[in-house]
N, CA, C and O atoms as a printed pandas DataFrame, in Angstrom:
     atom_number atom_name residue_name chain_id  residue_number  x_coord  y_coord  z_coord
0              1         N          MET        A               1  -21.387    4.713   -2.333
1              2        CA          MET        A               1  -21.754    5.777   -1.213
2              3         C          MET        A               1  -20.529    6.975   -1.818
3              4         O          MET        A               1  -19.399    6.766   -2.260
4              5         N          ALA        A               2  -21.643    8.893   -1.530
5              6        CA          ALA        A               2  -20.544    9.294   -2.005
6              7         C          ALA        A               2  -20.182    9.711   -0.202
7              8         O          ALA        A               2  -20.880    9.743    0.812
8              9         N          MET        A               3  -18.733    9.981   -0.498
9             10        CA          MET        A               3  -18.910   11.097    0.915
10            11         C          MET        A               3  -18.578   12.645    0.819
11            12         O          MET        A               3  -18.003   13.162   -0.138
12            13         N          ALA        A               4  -18.917   13.146    1.677
13            14        CA          ALA        A               4  -19.304   14.861    1.636
14            15         C          ALA        A               4  -17.968   15.742    1.949
15            16         O          ALA        A               4  -17.353   15.996    2.984
16            17         N          GLN        A               5  -17.855   15.983    1.005
17            18        CA          GLN        A               5  -16.548   16.771    0.570
18            19         C          GLN        A               5  -16.428   18.320    1.855
19            20         O          GLN        A               5  -15.567   19.161    1.596
20            21         N          ASP        A               6  -17.210   18.505    2.965
21            22        CA          ASP        A               6  -17.728   19.618    3.437
22            23         C          ASP        A               6  -16.953   18.987    5.018
23            24         O          ASP        A               6  -17.144   19.557    6.092
24            25         N          ARG        A               7  -16.253   17.978    4.899
25            26        CA          ARG        A               7  -15.959   17.047    6.110
26            27         C          ARG        A               7  -14.313   16.123    6.097
27            28         O          ARG        A               7  -13.536   15.774    5.208
28            29         N          ASP        A               8  -14.350   15.999    7.568
29            30        CA          ASP        A               8  -12.514   15.504    7.659
30            31         C          ASP        A               8  -12.931   13.734    8.311
31            32         O          ASP        A               8  -13.432   13.227    9.314
32            33         N          PHE        A               9  -12.429   13.366    7.185
33            34        CA          PHE        A               9  -12.714   11.342    7.306
34            35         C          PHE        A               9  -10.990   10.863    7.778
35            36         O          PHE        A               9  -10.209   10.640    6.852
36            37         N          THR        A              10  -10.710   10.789    8.599
37            38        CA          THR        A              10  -10.288    9.674    8.560
38            39         C          THR        A              10  -10.817    8.061    8.257
39            40         O          THR        A              10  -11.858    7.406    8.313
40            41         N          ILE        A              11   -8.915    7.829    7.784
41            42        CA          ILE        A              11   -8.857    5.766    6.913
42            43         C          ILE        A              11   -8.294    5.090    7.670
43            44         O          ILE        A              11   -7.123    5.469    7.686
44            45         N          PHE        A              12   -8.430    4.336    8.288
45            46        CA          PHE        A              12   -7.800    2.696    8.778
46            47         C          PHE        A              12   -7.181    1.593    7.721
47            48         O          PHE        A              12   -7.654    0.501    8.036
48            49         N          VAL        A              13   -6.042    1.426    6.250
49            50        CA          VAL        A              13   -5.677    0.912    5.423
50            51         C          VAL        A              13   -5.027   -0.203    6.528
51            52         O          VAL        A              13   -4.336   -0.001    7.526
52            53         N          PHE        A              14   -5.636   -1.708    5.821
53            54        CA          PHE        A              14   -5.390   -2.641    6.748
54            55         C          PHE        A              14   -5.508   -3.352    5.008
55            56         O          PHE        A              14   -6.298   -3.676    4.121
56            57         N          HIS        A              15   -3.749   -3.254    5.469
57            58        CA          HIS        A              15   -3.006   -4.258    2.892
58            59         C          HIS        A              15   -1.873   -5.693    4.318
59            60         O          HIS        A              15   -1.393   -5.737    5.451
60            61         N          ASP        A              16   -2.108   -6.708    2.786
61            62        CA          ASP        A              16   -0.904   -7.227    2.735
62            63         C          ASP        A              16    0.799   -6.135    2.352
63            64         O          ASP        A              16    0.777   -4.965    1.968
64            65         N          ALA        A              17    2.211   -7.057    2.634
65            66        CA          ALA        A              17    2.647   -6.901    2.246
66            67         C          ALA        A              17    3.443   -7.243    1.002
67            68         O          ALA        A              17    4.586   -7.691    0.905
68            69         N          ASP        A              18    2.540   -6.914    0.062
69            70        CA          ASP        A              18    2.893   -7.306   -1.044
70            71         C          ASP        A              18    1.780   -6.240   -2.511
71            72         O          ASP        A              18    0.595   -5.906   -2.500
72            73         N          PRO        A              19    2.489   -6.097   -3.189
73            74        CA          PRO        A              19    2.198   -4.989   -4.239
74            75         C          PRO        A              19    0.902   -4.948   -4.633
75            76         O          PRO        A              19    0.436   -3.945   -5.174
76            77         N          ALA        A              20    0.115   -6.164   -4.371
77            78        CA          ALA        A              20   -1.629   -5.466   -4.898
78            79         C          ALA        A              20   -2.062   -3.928   -3.393
79            80         O          ALA        A              20   -2.526   -2.788   -3.356
80            81         N          GLY        A              21   -1.358   -5.256   -2.189
81            82        CA          GLY        A              21   -1.741   -4.056   -0.568
82            83         C          GLY        A              21   -1.394   -3.393   -0.672
83            84         O          GLY        A              21   -2.379   -2.691   -0.899
84            85         N          TYR        A              22    0.190   -2.161   -0.784
85            86        CA          TYR        A              22    0.581   -1.862   -1.586
86            87         C          TYR        A              22    0.063   -0.375   -2.832
87            88         O          TYR        A              22    0.529    0.759   -2.943
88            89         N          GLU        A              23   -0.472   -0.711   -3.186
89            90        CA          GLU        A              23   -1.947   -0.613   -4.188
90            91         C          GLU        A              23   -2.415   -0.026   -3.597
91            92         O          GLU        A              23   -1.898    0.830   -2.879
92            93         N          ILE        A              24   -3.384   -0.245   -3.681
93            94        CA          ILE        A              24   -4.376   -0.799   -2.110
94            95         C          ILE        A              24   -4.263    1.264   -1.028
95            96         O          ILE        A              24   -5.043    2.217   -1.050
96            97         N          ALA        A              25   -3.311    1.110   -0.508
97            98        CA          ALA        A              25   -2.611    2.598    0.298
98            99         C          ALA        A              25   -2.458    3.077   -0.874
99           100         O          ALA        A              25   -3.467    3.438   -1.480
100          101         N          ARG        A              26   -1.848    3.134   -1.161
101          102        CA          ARG        A              26   -1.706    4.058   -2.178
102          103         C          ARG        A              26   -2.472    4.942   -2.283
103          104         O          ARG        A              26   -2.550    6.084   -1.830
104          105         N          THR        A              27   -3.492    3.863   -3.420
105          106        CA          THR        A              27   -4.989    4.280   -4.279
106          107         C          THR        A              27   -5.457    5.006   -3.605
107          108         O          THR        A              27   -5.780    6.076   -4.120
108          109         N          ILE        A              28   -5.807    4.752   -1.723
109          110        CA          ILE        A              28   -7.317    5.210   -1.152
110          111         C          ILE        A              28   -6.284    6.845   -0.381
111          112         O          ILE        A              28   -6.919    7.540    0.412
112          113         N          GLN        A              29   -4.884    7.240   -0.692
113          114        CA          GLN        A              29   -4.210    8.361   -0.915
114          115         C          GLN        A              29   -4.635    9.122   -0.962
115          116         O          GLN        A              29   -5.165    9.778   -0.066
116          117         N          GLN        A              30   -4.476    9.487   -3.095
117          118        CA          GLN        A              30   -5.308    9.997   -3.540
118          119         C          GLN        A              30   -5.983   10.327   -3.669
119          120         O          GLN        A              30   -7.032    9.848   -3.239
120          121         N          GLU        A              31   -5.885   11.906   -4.685
121          122        CA          GLU        A              31   -7.368   12.439   -4.974
122          123         C          GLU        A              31   -7.697   12.197   -6.400
123          124         O          GLU        A              31   -7.255   12.241   -7.548
124          125         N          THR        A              32   -8.724   11.916   -5.669
125          126        CA          THR        A              32   -9.845   10.909   -7.331
126          127         C          THR        A              32  -10.181   12.718   -7.935
127          128         O          THR        A              32   -9.641   13.782   -7.630
128          129         N          ALA        A              33  -11.060   12.457   -8.678
129          130        CA          ALA        A              33  -12.017   13.288   -9.796
130          131         C          ALA        A              33  -12.868   13.428   -9.231
131          132         O          ALA        A              33  -13.456   14.427   -9.647
132          133         N          SER        A              34  -13.576   12.785   -8.080
133          134        CA          SER        A              34  -14.753   12.720   -7.294
134          135         C          SER        A              34  -14.821   13.179   -6.181
135          136         O          SER        A              34  -15.826   13.816   -5.863
136          137         N          MET        A              35  -13.572   12.945   -5.107
137          138        CA          MET        A              35  -13.210   13.500   -4.277
138          139         C          MET        A              35  -11.456   14.148   -4.521
139          140         O          MET        A              35  -10.360   13.667   -4.234
140          141         N          PRO        A              36  -12.065   16.008   -5.472
141          142        CA          PRO        A              36  -10.481   16.452   -5.440
142          143         C          PRO        A              36   -9.919   17.267   -4.436
143          144         O          PRO        A              36   -9.937   17.993   -5.430
144          145         N          ASN        A              37   -9.551   17.749   -3.714
145          146        CA          ASN        A              37   -8.733   18.541   -1.959
146          147         C          ASN        A              37   -9.767   17.316   -0.622
147          148         O          ASN        A              37  -10.399   17.589    0.398
148          149         N          ASN        A              38   -9.556   16.365   -1.133
149          150        CA          ASN        A              38   -9.680   15.828   -0.464
150          151         C          ASN        A              38   -9.892   15.502    1.418
151          152         O          ASN        A              38   -9.793   14.282    1.291
152          153         N          ARG        A              39  -10.010   15.608    2.302
153          154        CA          ARG        A              39   -9.757   15.691    3.968
154          155         C          ARG        A              39  -10.011   14.500    3.707
155          156         O          ARG        A              39  -11.174   14.100    3.685
156          157         N          ILE        A              40   -9.045   13.764    3.475
157          158        CA          ILE        A              40   -8.927   12.382    4.520
158          159         C          ILE        A              40   -7.472   12.185    5.069
159          160         O          ILE        A              40   -6.474   12.238    4.350
160          161         N          GLU        A              41   -7.457   11.983    6.246
161          162        CA          GLU        A              41   -6.535   10.645    6.776
162          163         C          GLU        A              41   -6.263    9.256    7.229
163          164         O          GLU        A              41   -6.681    8.427    8.038
164          165         N          ILE        A              42   -5.318    9.413    6.273
165          166        CA          ILE        A              42   -5.099    7.887    6.059
166          167         C          ILE        A              42   -4.003    7.167    6.645
167          168         O          ILE        A              42   -2.832    7.163    6.266
168          169         N          VAL        A              43   -4.536    6.538    7.644
169          170        CA          VAL        A              43   -3.712    5.696    8.913
170          171         C          VAL        A              43   -3.369    4.150    8.125
171          172         O          VAL        A              43   -4.429    3.525    8.122
172          173         N          ASP        A              44   -2.651    3.619    7.696
173          174        CA          ASP        A              44   -1.417    2.493    6.654
174          175         C          ASP        A              44   -0.924    2.217    7.777
175          176         O          ASP        A              44    0.029    2.740    8.354
176          177         N          LEU        A              45   -1.982    0.888    8.268
177          178        CA          LEU        A              45   -1.438    0.064    9.313
178          179         C          LEU        A              45   -1.527   -1.309    8.780
179          180         O          LEU        A              45   -2.056   -2.342    9.189
180          181         N          GLY        A              46   -0.913   -1.023    7.847
181          182        CA          GLY        A              46   -1.594   -2.718    6.545
182          183         C          GLY        A              46    0.634   -2.847    6.762
183          184         O          GLY        A              46    1.218   -1.874    7.238
184          185         N          LEU        A              47    1.275   -3.858    6.419
185          186        CA          LEU        A              47    2.247   -4.592    7.130
186          187         C          LEU        A              47    3.249   -4.222    5.611
187          188         O          LEU        A              47    2.722   -4.694    4.604
188          189         N          ASP        A              48    3.871   -3.866    5.488
189          190        CA          ASP        A              48    5.002   -3.492    3.911
190          191         C          ASP        A              48    6.465   -4.962    4.857
191          192         O          ASP        A              48    6.407   -5.590    5.913
192          193         N          ILE        A              49    7.231   -4.914    4.049
193          194        CA          ILE        A              49    8.616   -5.699    3.895
194          195         C          ILE        A              49    9.174   -6.109    4.639
195          196         O          ILE        A              49    9.192   -7.247    5.109
196          197         N          GLN        A              50    9.995   -4.788    4.970
197          198        CA          GLN        A              50   10.504   -4.251    6.212
198          199         C          GLN        A              50   10.095   -4.857    7.708
199          200         O          GLN        A              50   10.574   -5.641    8.527
200          201         N          THR        A              51    9.184   -4.206    7.598
201          202        CA          THR        A              51    8.441   -5.146    9.129
202          203         C          THR        A              51    8.484   -6.616    8.952
203          204         O          THR        A              51    9.164   -7.028    9.892
204          205         N          CYS        A              52    8.134   -7.529    8.286
205          206        CA          CYS        A              52    8.054   -8.810    7.816
206          207         C          CYS        A              52    9.362   -9.042    8.210
207          208         O          CYS        A              52    9.541   -9.649    9.266
208          209         N          VAL        A              53   10.338   -8.657    7.532
209          210        CA          VAL        A              53   11.646   -8.970    7.650
210          211         C          VAL        A              53   11.941   -8.637    8.450
211          212         O          VAL        A              53   13.140   -8.572    8.180
212          213         N          ASP        A              54   11.811   -8.059   10.080
213          214        CA          ASP        A              54   12.278   -7.087   10.912
214          215         C          ASP        A              54   11.631   -8.011   12.335
215          216         O          ASP        A              54   12.126   -7.933   13.459
216          217         N          MET        A              55    9.965   -9.208   11.829
217          218        CA          MET        A              55   10.057   -9.620   12.639
218          219         C          MET        A              55   10.090  -11.161   12.467
219          220         O          MET        A              55    9.637  -11.897   13.343
220          221         N          GLU        A              56   10.684  -11.678   11.213
221          222        CA          GLU        A              56   11.493  -12.588   10.686
222          223         C          GLU        A              56    9.968  -13.235   10.462
223          224         O          GLU        A              56   10.135  -14.047   11.373
224          225         N          LEU        A              57    8.724  -13.516   10.032
225          226        CA          LEU        A              57    8.182  -13.640    9.167
226          227         C          LEU        A              57    8.207  -13.838    8.209
227          228         O          LEU        A              57    8.395  -12.960    7.366
228          229         N          LEU        A              58    7.936  -15.724    7.789
229          230        CA          LEU        A              58    8.445  -15.918    6.521
230          231         C          LEU        A              58    7.633  -15.703    5.463
231          232         O          LEU        A              58    6.421  -15.769    5.260
232          233         N          PRO        A              59    8.882  -15.351    4.652
233          234        CA          PRO        A              59    7.712  -14.798    3.105
234          235         C          PRO        A              59    6.093  -16.135    2.452
235          236         O          PRO        A              59    5.514  -17.205    2.642
236          237         N          GLU        A              60    6.144  -15.389    1.968
237          238        CA          GLU        A              60    4.627  -16.609    1.015
238          239         C          GLU        A              60    5.113  -15.509   -0.035
239          240         O          GLU        A              60    5.366  -14.304   -0.028
240          241         N          PHE        A              61    5.107  -16.959   -1.275
241          242        CA          PHE        A              61    5.995  -16.729   -2.370
242          243         C          PHE        A              61    4.630  -17.385   -3.977
243          244         O          PHE        A              61    4.122  -18.473   -4.244
244          245         N          PHE        A              62    4.566  -16.022   -4.602
245          246        CA          PHE        A              62    3.686  -15.956   -5.376
246          247         C          PHE        A              62    4.394  -16.206   -7.062
247          248         O          PHE        A              62    5.580  -16.043   -7.349
248          249         N          THR        A              63    3.416  -16.586   -7.901
249          250        CA          THR        A              63    3.961  -15.604   -9.006
250          251         C          THR        A              63    2.821  -14.075   -9.781
251          252         O          THR        A              63    1.655  -13.859  -10.113
252          253         N          ARG        A              64    4.131  -13.395   -9.725
253          254        CA          ARG        A              64    3.742  -11.673   -9.916
254          255         C          ARG        A              64    3.252  -12.174  -11.861
255          256         O          ARG        A              64    4.007  -12.311  -12.823
256          257         N          LYS        A              65    1.770  -12.319  -11.781
257          258        CA          LYS        A              65    1.188  -11.787  -13.363
258          259         C          LYS        A              65    1.626  -10.689  -14.390
259          260         O          LYS        A              65    1.682  -10.649  -15.619
260          261         N          LYS        A              66    1.988   -9.576  -13.101
261          262        CA          LYS        A              66    1.599   -7.970  -14.153
262          263         C          LYS        A              66    2.706   -7.783  -13.413
263          264         O          LYS        A              66    2.971   -8.177  -12.278
264          265         N          ALA        A              67    3.467   -6.989  -14.355
265          266        CA          ALA        A              67    4.023   -5.488  -13.749
266          267         C          ALA        A              67    4.212   -5.367  -12.719
267          268         O          ALA        A              67    3.768   -6.246  -11.980
268          269         N          LEU        A              68    4.940   -4.267  -12.134
269          270        CA          LEU        A              68    4.443   -3.817  -11.310
270          271         C          LEU        A              68    4.298   -2.531  -11.293
271          272         O          LEU        A              68    4.766   -1.721  -12.093
272          273         N          PRO        A              69    3.309   -2.237   -9.905
273          274        CA          PRO        A              69    2.552   -0.408  -11.328
274          275         C          PRO        A              69    4.411    0.219  -10.492
275          276         O          PRO        A              69    5.282    0.103   -9.629
276          277         N          SER        A              70    3.663    1.148  -12.185
277          278        CA          SER        A              70    4.180    2.354  -12.100
278          279         C          SER        A              70    4.634    3.492  -10.876
279          280         O          SER        A              70    5.474    4.125  -10.237
280          281         N          LYS        A              71    3.418    3.157  -11.159
281          282        CA          LYS        A              71    3.228    4.446   -9.085
282          283         C          LYS        A              71    4.057    4.652   -8.124
283          284         O          LYS        A              71    4.465    5.693   -7.607
284          285         N          GLN        A              72    4.285    3.475   -7.916
285          286        CA          GLN        A              72    4.836    2.794   -6.084
286          287         C          GLN        A              72    6.324    3.410   -6.566
287          288         O          GLN        A              72    6.838    3.566   -7.674
288          289         N          ASN        A              73    6.805    3.709   -5.066
289          290        CA          ASN        A              73    8.132    4.430   -4.856
290          291         C          ASN        A              73    8.832    2.528   -4.455
291          292         O          ASN        A              73    9.098    2.330   -3.269
292          293         N          PHE        A              74    8.935    1.991   -4.902
293          294        CA          PHE        A              74    9.696    0.889   -3.842
294          295         C          PHE        A              74   10.497    1.208   -2.922
295          296         O          PHE        A              74   10.860    2.378   -2.805
296          297         N          SER        A              75   10.943    0.197   -2.062
297          298        CA          SER        A              75   11.793    0.404   -1.979
298          299         C          SER        A              75   13.140   -0.612   -2.549
299          300         O          SER        A              75   12.932   -1.177   -3.622
300          301         N          GLU        A              76   14.358   -0.834   -1.941
301          302        CA          GLU        A              76   15.262   -1.418   -2.884
302          303         C          GLU        A              76   15.179   -2.856   -2.475
303          304         O          GLU        A              76   15.738   -3.833   -2.974
304          305         N          ILE        A              77   13.969   -2.734   -0.973
305          306        CA          ILE        A              77   14.399   -4.114   -0.192
306          307         C          ILE        A              77   12.995   -5.137   -0.300
307          308         O          ILE        A              77   12.706   -6.300   -0.022
308          309         N          GLU        A              78   12.303   -3.880   -0.908
309          310        CA          GLU        A              78   10.682   -5.334   -1.641
310          311         C          GLU        A              78   11.321   -4.556   -3.232
311          312         O          GLU        A              78   10.680   -3.519   -3.397
312          313         N          LEU        A              79   11.873   -4.666   -3.849
313          314        CA          LEU        A              79   12.112   -4.245   -5.520
314          315         C          LEU        A              79   12.678   -6.260   -5.116
315          316         O          LEU        A              79   12.066   -7.227   -5.568
316          317         N          GLU        A              80   13.706   -6.333   -4.366
317          318        CA          GLU        A              80   14.438   -7.295   -4.127
318          319         C          GLU        A              80   13.129   -7.858   -4.343
319          320         O          GLU        A              80   12.620   -7.940   -5.461
320          321         N          TYR        A              81   12.095   -8.593   -2.321
321          322        CA          TYR        A              81   11.603   -9.525   -2.538
322          323         C          TYR        A              81   10.470   -9.402   -3.788
323          324         O          TYR        A              81    9.848  -10.424   -4.079
324          325         N          PHE        A              82   10.162   -7.961   -4.637
325          326        CA          PHE        A              82    8.961   -8.332   -5.253
326          327         C          PHE        A              82    8.883   -8.579   -6.571
327          328         O          PHE        A              82    7.761   -8.701   -7.061
328          329         N          THR        A              83   10.376   -8.735   -7.635
329          330        CA          THR        A              83   11.684   -9.307   -8.090
330          331         C          THR        A              83   11.779  -10.466   -8.300
331          332         O          THR        A              83   11.492  -11.006   -9.368
332          333         N          GLY        A              84   12.369  -11.243   -6.895
333          334        CA          GLY        A              84   12.283  -12.248   -6.772
334          335         C          GLY        A              84   13.588  -12.791   -6.894
335          336         O          GLY        A              84   13.819  -13.996   -6.803
336          337         N          GLU        A              85   14.671  -11.686   -7.152
337          338        CA          GLU        A              85   15.585  -12.185   -6.681
338          339         C          GLU        A              85   16.703  -11.741   -5.484
339          340         O          GLU        A              85   17.808  -11.290   -5.784
340          341         N          LEU        A              86   16.373  -11.883   -4.451
341          342        CA          LEU        A              86   16.899  -12.065   -3.485
342          343         C          LEU        A              86   17.911  -13.144   -3.307
343          344         O          LEU        A              86   18.461  -13.301   -2.217
């Protein structure tokens, strides 16, 4: 379904606090070939590592099979968790 480019949109994004979740939020925010100069407001309601640490949530351990996304700007604490170097 194509979105009309002459309208404003607000998208609420929910995602996990893992590399794939961060990529979901980043990808939705970027312009695309079919939506250049998009007028989309993104409200990121997803989890992030710092919030999880602050809430003292237990981490979910996983084995990452791919390199971290190169277009993401991970914080120091995110890199600690995503690289397994705690």
